[in-house]
N, CA, C and O atoms as a DFTB+ gen file, in Angstrom:
600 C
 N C O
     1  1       8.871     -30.377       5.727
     2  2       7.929     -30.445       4.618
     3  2       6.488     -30.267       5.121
     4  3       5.567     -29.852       4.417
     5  1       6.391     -30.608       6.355
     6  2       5.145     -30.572       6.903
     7  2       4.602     -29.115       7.320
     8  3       3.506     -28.916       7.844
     9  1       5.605     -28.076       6.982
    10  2       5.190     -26.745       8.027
    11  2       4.947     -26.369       6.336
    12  3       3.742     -26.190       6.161
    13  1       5.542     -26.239       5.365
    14  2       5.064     -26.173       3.913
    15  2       3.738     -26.633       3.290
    16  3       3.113     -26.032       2.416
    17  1       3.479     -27.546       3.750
    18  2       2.047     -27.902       3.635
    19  2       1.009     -27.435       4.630
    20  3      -0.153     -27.263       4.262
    21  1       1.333     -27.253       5.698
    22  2       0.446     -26.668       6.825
    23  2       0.195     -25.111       6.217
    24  3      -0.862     -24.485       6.297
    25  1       1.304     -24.710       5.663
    26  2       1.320     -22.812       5.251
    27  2       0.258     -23.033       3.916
    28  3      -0.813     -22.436       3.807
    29  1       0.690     -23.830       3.122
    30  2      -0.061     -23.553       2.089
    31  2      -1.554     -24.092       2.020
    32  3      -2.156     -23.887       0.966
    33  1      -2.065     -24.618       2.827
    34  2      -3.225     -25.064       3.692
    35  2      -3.908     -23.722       4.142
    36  3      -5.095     -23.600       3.839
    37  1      -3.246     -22.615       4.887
    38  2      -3.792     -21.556       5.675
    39  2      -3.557     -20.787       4.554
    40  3      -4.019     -19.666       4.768
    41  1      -3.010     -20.867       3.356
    42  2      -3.297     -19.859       2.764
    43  2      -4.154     -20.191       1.786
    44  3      -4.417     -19.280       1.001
    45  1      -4.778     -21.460       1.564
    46  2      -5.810     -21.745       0.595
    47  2      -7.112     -20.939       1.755
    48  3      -7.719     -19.944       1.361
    49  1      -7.335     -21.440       2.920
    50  2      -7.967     -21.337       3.618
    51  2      -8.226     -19.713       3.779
    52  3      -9.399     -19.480       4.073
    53  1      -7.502     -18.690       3.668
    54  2      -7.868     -17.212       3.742
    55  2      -7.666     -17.058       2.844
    56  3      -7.051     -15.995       2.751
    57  1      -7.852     -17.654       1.654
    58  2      -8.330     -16.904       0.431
    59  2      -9.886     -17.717      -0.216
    60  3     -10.443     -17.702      -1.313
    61  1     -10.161     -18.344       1.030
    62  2     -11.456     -19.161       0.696
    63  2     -11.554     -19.465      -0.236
    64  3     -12.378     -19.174      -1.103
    65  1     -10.252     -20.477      -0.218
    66  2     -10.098     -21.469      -1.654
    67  2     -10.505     -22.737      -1.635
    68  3      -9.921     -23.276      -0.695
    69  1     -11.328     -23.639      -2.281
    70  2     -11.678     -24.920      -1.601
    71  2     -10.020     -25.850      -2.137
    72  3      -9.153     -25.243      -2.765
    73  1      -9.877     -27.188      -1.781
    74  2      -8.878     -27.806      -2.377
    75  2      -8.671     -28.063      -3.602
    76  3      -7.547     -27.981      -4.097
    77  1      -9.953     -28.484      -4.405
    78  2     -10.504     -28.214      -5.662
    79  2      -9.951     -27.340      -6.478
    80  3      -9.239     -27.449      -7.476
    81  1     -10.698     -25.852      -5.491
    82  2     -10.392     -24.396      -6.502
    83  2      -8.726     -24.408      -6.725
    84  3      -7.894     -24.306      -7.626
    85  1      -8.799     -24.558      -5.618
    86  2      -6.832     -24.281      -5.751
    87  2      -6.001     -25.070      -6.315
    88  3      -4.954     -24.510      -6.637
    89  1      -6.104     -26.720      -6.682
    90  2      -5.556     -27.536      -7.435
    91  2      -6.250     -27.332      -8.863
    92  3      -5.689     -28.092      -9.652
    93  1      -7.274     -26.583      -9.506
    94  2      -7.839     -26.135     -10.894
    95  2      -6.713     -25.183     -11.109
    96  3      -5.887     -25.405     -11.994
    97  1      -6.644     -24.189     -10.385
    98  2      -6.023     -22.789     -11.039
    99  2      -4.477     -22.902     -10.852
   100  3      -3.801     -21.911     -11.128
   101  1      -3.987     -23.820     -10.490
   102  2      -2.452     -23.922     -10.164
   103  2      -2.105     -24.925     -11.082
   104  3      -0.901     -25.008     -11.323
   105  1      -3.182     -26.048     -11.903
   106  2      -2.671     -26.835     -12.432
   107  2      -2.447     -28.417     -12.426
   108  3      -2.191     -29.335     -13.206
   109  1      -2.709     -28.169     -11.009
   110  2      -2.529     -30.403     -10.303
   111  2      -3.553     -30.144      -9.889
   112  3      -4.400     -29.269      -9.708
   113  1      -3.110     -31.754      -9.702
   114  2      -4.615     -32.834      -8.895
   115  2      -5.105     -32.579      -7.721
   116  3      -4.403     -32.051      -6.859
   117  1      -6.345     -32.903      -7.512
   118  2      -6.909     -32.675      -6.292
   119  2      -5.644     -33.375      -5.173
   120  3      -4.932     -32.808      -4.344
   121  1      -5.761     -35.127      -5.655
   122  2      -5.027     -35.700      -4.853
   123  2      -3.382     -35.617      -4.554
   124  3      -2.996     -36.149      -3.513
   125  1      -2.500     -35.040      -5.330
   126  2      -1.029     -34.308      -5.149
   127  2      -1.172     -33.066      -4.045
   128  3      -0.759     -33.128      -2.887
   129  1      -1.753     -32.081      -4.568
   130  2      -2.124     -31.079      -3.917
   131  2      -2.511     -31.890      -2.184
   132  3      -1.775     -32.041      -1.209
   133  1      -3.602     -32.172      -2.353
   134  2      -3.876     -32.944      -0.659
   135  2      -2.755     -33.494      -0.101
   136  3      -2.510     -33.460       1.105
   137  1      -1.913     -34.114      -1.124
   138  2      -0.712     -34.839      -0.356
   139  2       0.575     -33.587       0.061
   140  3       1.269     -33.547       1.077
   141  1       0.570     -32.832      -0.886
   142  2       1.798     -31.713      -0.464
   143  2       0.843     -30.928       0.779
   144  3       1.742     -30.181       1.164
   145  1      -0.193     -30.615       1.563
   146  2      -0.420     -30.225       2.444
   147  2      -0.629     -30.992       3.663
   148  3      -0.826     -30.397       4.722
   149  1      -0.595     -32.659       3.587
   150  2      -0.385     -33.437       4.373
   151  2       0.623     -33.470       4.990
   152  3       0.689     -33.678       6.202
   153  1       1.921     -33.191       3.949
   154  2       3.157     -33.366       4.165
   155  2       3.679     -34.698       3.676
   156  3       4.702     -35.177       4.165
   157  1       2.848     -35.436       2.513
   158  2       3.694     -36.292       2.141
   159  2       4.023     -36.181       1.162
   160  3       4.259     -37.242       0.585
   161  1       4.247     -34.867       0.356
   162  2       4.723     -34.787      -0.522
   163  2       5.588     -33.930      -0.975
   164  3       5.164     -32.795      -0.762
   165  1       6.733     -33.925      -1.569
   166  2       7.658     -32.499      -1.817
   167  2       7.493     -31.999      -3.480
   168  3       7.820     -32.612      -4.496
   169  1       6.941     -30.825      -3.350
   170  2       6.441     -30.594      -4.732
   171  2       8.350     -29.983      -5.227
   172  3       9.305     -29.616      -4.542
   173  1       8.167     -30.128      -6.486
   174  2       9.005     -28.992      -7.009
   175  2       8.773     -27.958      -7.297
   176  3       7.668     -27.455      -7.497
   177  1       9.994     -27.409      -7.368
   178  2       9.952     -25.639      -7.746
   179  2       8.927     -25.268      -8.468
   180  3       8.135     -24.538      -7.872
   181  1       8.596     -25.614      -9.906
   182  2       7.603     -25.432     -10.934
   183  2       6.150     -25.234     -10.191
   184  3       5.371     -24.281     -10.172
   185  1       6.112     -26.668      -9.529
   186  2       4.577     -26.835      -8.922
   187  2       4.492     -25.808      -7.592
   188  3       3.384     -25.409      -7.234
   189  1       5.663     -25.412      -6.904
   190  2       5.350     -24.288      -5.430
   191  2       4.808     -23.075      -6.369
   192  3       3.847     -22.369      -6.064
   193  1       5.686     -22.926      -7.732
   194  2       5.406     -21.448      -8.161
   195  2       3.977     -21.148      -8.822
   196  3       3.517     -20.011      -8.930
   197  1       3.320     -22.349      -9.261
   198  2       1.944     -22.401      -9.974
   199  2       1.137     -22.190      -8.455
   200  3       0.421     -21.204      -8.278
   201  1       1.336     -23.216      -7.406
   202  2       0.655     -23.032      -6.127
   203  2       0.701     -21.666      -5.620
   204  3      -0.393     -21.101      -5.627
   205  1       1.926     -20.830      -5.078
   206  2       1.923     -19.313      -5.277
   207  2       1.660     -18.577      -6.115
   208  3       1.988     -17.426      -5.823
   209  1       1.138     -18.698      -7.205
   210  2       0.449     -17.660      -8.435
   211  2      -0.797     -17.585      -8.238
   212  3      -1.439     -16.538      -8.323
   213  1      -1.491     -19.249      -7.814
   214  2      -2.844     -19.216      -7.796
   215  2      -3.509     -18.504      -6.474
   216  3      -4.585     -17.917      -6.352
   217  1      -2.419     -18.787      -5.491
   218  2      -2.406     -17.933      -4.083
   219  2      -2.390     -16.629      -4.454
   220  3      -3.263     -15.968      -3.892
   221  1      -1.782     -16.105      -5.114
   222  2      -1.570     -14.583      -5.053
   223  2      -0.439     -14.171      -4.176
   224  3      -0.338     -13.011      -3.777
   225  1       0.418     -15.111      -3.869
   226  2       1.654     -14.824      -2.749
   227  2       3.091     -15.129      -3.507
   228  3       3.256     -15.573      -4.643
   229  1       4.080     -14.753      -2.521
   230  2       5.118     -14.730      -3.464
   231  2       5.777     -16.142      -3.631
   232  3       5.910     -16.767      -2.579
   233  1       6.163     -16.678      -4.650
   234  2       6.802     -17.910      -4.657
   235  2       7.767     -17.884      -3.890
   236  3       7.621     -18.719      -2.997
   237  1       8.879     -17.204      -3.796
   238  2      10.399     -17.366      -2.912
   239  2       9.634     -18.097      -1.233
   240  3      10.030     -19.089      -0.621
   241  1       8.581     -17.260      -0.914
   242  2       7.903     -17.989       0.498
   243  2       7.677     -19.203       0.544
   244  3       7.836     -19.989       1.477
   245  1       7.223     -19.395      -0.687
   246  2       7.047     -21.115      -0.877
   247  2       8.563     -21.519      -0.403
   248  3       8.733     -21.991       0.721
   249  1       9.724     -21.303      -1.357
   250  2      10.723     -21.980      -1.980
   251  2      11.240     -22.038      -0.322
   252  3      11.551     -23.115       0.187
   253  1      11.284     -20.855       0.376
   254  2      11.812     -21.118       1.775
   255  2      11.463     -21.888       2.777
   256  3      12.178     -22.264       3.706
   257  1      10.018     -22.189       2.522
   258  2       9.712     -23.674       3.521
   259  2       9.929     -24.454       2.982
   260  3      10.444     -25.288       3.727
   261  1       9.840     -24.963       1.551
   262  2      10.279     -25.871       1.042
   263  2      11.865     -26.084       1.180
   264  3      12.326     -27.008       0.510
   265  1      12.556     -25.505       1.792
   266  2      14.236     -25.486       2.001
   267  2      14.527     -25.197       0.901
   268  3      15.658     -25.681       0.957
   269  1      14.424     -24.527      -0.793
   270  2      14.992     -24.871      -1.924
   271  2      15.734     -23.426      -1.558
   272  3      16.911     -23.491      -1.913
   273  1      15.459     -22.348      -1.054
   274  2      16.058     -21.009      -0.671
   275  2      15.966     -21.250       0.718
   276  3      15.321     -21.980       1.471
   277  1      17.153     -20.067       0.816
   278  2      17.675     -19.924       2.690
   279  2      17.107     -18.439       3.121
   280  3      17.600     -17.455       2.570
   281  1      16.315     -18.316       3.873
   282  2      15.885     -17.193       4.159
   283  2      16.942     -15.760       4.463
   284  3      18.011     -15.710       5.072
   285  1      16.402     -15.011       3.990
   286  2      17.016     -13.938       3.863
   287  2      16.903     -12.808       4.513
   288  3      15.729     -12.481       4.690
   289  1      17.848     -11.942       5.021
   290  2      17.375     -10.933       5.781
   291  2      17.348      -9.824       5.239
   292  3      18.234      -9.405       4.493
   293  1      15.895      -8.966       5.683
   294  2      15.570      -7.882       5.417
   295  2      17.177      -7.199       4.919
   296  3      18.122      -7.456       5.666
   297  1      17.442      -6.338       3.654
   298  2      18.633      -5.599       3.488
   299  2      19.039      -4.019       4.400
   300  3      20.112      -3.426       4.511
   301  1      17.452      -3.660       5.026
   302  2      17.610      -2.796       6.254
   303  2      16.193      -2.845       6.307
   304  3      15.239      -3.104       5.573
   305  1      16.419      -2.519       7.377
   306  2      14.710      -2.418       8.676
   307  2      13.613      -1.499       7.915
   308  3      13.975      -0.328       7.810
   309  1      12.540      -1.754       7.449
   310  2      11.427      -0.793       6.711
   311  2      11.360       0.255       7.772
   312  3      11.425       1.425       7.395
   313  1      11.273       0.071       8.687
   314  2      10.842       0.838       9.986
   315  2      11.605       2.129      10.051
   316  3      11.091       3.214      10.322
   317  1      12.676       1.957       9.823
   318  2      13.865       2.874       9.862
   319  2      13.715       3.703       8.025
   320  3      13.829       4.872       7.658
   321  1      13.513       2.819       7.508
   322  2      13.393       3.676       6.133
   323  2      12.156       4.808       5.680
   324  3      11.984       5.760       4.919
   325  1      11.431       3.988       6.716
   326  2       9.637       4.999       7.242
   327  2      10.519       5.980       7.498
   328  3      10.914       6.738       6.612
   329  1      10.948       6.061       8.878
   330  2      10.810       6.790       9.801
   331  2      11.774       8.210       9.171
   332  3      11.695       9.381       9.543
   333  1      12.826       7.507       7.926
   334  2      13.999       8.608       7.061
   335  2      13.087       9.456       6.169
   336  3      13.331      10.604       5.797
   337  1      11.702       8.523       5.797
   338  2      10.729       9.234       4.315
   339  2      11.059      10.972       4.633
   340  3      10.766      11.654       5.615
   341  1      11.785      11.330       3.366
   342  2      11.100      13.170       3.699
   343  2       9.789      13.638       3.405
   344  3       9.269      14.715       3.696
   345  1       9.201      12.369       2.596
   346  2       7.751      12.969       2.038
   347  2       6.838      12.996       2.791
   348  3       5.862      13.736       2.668
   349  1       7.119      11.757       4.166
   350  2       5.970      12.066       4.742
   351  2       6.216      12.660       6.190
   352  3       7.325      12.764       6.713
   353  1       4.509      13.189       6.990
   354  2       4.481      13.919       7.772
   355  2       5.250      13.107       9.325
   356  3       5.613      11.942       9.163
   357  1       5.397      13.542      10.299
   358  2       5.899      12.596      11.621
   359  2       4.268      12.201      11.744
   360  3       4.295      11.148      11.106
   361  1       3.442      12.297      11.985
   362  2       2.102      11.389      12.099
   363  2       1.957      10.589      10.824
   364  3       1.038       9.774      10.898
   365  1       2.413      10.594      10.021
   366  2       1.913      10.026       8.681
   367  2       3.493       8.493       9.019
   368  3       3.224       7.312       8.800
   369  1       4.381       8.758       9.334
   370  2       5.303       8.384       9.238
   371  2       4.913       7.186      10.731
   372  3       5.076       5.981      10.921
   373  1       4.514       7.989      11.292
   374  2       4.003       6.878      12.974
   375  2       2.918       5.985      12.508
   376  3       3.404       4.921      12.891
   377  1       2.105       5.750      12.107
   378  2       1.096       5.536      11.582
   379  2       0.919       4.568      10.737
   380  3       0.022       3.726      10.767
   381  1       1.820       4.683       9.931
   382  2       2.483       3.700       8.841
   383  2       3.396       2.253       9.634
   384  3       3.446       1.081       9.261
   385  1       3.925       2.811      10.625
   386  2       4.909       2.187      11.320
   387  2       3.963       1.173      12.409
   388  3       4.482       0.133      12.814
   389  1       2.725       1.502      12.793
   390  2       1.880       0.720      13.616
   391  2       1.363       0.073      12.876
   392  3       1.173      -1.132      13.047
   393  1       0.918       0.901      11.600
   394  2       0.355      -0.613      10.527
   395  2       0.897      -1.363      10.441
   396  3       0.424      -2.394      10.918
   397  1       2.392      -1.460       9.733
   398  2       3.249      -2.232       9.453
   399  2       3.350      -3.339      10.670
   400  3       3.277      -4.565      10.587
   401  1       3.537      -2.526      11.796
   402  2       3.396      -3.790      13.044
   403  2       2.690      -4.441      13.047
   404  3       3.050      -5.599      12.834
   405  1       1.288      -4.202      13.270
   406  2       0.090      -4.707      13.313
   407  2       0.358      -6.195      12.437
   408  3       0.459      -7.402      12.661
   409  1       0.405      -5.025      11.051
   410  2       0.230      -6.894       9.568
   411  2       1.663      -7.663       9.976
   412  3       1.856      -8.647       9.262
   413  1       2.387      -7.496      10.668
   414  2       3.680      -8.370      11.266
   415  2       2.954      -9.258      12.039
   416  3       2.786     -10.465      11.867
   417  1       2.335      -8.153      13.353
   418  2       1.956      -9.530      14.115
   419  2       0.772     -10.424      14.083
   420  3       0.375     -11.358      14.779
   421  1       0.307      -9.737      12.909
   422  2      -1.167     -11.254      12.631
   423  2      -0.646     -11.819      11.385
   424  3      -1.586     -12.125      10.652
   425  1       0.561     -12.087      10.839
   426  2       1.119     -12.827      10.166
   427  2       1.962     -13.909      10.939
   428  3       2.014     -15.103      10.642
   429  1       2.602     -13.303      11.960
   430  2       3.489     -14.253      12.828
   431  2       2.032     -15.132      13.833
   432  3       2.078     -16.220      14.407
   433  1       1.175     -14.412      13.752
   434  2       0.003     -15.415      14.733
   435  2      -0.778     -16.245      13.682
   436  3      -1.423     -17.202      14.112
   437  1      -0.791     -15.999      12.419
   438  2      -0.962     -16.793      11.900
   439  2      -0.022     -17.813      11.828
   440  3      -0.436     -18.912      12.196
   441  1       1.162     -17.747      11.446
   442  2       1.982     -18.698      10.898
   443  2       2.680     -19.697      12.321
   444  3       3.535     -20.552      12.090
   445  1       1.999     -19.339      14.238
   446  2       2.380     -19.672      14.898
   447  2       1.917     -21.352      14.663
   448  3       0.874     -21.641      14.077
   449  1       3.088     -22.632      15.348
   450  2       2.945     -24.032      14.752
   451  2       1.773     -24.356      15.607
   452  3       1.543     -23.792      16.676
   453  1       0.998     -25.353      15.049
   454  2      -0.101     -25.960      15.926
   455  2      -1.236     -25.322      15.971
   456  3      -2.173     -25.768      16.633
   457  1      -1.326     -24.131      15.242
   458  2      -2.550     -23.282      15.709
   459  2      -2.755     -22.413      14.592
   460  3      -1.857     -22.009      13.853
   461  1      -4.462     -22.030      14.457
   462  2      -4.624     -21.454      13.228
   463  2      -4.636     -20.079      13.416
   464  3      -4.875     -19.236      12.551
   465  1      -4.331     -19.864      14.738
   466  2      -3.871     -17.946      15.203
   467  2      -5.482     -17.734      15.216
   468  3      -6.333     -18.617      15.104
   469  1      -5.689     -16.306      15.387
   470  2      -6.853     -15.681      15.879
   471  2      -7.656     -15.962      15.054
   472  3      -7.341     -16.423      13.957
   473  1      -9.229     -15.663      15.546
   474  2     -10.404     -15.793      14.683
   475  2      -9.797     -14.652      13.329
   476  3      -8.819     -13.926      13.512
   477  1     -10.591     -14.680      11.987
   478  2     -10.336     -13.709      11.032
   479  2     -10.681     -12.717      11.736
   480  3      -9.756     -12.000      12.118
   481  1     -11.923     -12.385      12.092
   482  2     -12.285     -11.165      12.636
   483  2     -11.603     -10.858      13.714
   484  3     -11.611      -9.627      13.712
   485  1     -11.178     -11.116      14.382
   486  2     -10.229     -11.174      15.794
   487  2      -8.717     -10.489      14.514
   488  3      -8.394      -9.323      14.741
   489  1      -8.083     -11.073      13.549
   490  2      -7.072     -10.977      13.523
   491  2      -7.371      -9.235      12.714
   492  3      -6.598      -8.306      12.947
   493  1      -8.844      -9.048      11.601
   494  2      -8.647      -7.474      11.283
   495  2      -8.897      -6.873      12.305
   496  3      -7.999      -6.083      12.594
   497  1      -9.830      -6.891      13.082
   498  2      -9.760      -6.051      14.375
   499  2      -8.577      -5.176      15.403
   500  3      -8.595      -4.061      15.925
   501  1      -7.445      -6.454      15.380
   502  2      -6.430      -6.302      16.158
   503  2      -5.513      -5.481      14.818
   504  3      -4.876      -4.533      15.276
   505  1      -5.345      -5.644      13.420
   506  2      -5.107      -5.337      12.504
   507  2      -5.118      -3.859      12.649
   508  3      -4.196      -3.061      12.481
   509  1      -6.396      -3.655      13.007
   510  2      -6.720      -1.916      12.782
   511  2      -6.639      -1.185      14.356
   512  3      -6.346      -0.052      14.736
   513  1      -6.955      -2.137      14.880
   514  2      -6.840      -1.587      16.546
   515  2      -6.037      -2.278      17.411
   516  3      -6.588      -2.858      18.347
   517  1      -4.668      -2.346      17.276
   518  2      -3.466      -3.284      17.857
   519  2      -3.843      -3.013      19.550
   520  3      -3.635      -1.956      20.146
   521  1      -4.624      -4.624      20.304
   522  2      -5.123      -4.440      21.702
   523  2      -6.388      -3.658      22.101
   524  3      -7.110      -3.866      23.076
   525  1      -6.518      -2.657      21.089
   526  2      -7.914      -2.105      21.543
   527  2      -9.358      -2.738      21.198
   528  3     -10.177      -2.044      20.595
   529  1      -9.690      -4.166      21.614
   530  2     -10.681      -5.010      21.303
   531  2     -10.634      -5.726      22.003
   532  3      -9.673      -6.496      22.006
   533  1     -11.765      -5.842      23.051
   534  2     -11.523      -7.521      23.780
   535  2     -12.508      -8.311      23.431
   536  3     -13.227      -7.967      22.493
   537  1     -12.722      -9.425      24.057
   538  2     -13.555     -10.294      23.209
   539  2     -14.714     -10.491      23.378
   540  3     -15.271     -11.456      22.854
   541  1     -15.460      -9.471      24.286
   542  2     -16.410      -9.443      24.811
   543  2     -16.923      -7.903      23.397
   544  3     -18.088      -7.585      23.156
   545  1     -16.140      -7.500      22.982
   546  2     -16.835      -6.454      21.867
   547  2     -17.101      -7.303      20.683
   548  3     -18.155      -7.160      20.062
   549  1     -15.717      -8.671      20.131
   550  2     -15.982      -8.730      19.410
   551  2     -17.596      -9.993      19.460
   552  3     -18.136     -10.313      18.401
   553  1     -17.958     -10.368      20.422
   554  2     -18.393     -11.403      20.284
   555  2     -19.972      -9.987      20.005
   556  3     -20.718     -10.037      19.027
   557  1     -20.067      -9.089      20.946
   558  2     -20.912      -8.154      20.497
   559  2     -21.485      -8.118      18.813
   560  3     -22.448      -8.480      18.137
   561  1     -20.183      -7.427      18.688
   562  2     -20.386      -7.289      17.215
   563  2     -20.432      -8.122      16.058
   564  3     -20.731      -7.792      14.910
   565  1     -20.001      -9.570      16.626
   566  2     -20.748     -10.559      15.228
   567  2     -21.856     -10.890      14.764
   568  3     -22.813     -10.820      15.535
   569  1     -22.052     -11.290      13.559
   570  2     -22.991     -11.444      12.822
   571  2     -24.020     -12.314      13.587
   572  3     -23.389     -12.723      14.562
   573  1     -25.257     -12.798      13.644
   574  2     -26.090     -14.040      14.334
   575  2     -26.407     -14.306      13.044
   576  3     -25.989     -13.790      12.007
   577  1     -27.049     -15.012      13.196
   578  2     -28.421     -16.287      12.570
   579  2     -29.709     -15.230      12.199
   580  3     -30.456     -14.833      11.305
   581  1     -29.475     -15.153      13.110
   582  2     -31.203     -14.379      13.033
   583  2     -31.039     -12.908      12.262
   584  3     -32.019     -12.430      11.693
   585  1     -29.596     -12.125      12.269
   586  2     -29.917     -11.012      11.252
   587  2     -29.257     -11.663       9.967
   588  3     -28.666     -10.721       9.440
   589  1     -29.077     -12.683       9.270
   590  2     -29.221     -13.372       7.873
   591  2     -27.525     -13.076       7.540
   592  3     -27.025     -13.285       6.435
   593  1     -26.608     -12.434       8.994
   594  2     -25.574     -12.622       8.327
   595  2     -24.539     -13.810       8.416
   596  3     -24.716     -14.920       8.920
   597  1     -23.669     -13.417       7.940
   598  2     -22.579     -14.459       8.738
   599  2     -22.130     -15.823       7.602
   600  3     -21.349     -16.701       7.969
């Protein structure tokens, strides 16, 4: 119950939702809501699916940390169904297939236990340039204080 509340925590959190915003638009209390991301609380079905609507994510994700569904396996590999497309080109078809990796593995680094996975900017970076960024560019390229961003 606790990795259910930790997920739905990181996903209030990248959608720069305060606890507030996200217990308004789903429907419950500030204080339920705080408790189902503590982990002391097991919402029901009804309340995961209002919490995933207001997320913008799919409920069944909920329902599977919540144990109410058993995870399911892919019915065949996307990768392989890319790679069959007749419509698209062999670069168009490669291409697609590194994206797809990419949003795999800053989803699995997000969702790694104990840790909130890469900086955001760290995780589009690697997103669009899988390894081609070290951290000496990105620290380059962030915002300061002094140019009013950030």
């Amino acid at each position: 119950m606790h990795d259910l509340g930790g997920y739905i925590r990181h996903q209030r959190e990248s959608a720069r939702l305060s606890l507030r915003n996200l217990a308004k638009i789903a429907g419950v209390s500030n204080p339920y809501l705080s408790q189902i991301e503590r982990g002391l609380r097991k919402p029901s079905a009804e309340i995961l699916q209002a919490i995933a609507k207001a997320l913008e994510i799919s409920s069944e994700t909920l329902y599977v940390k919540a144990g109410i569904l058993e995870e399911r396996e892919p019915s065949e590999d996307l990768e392989a169904v890319i790679a069959r497309d007749p419509h698209l080109t062999g670069e168009q078809r490669q291409a697609l297939i590194e994206m797809y990796r990419s949003f795999r593995q800053l989803t699995e680094l997000r969702a790694a236990p104990g840790g909130r996975g890469p900086s955001r900017l760290r995780g589009l970076l690697d997103a669009v340039a899988p390894g081609g960024v070290d951290d000496a560019s990105i620290a380059a390229a962030a915002p300061t204080e002094e140019s009013g961003e950030g």
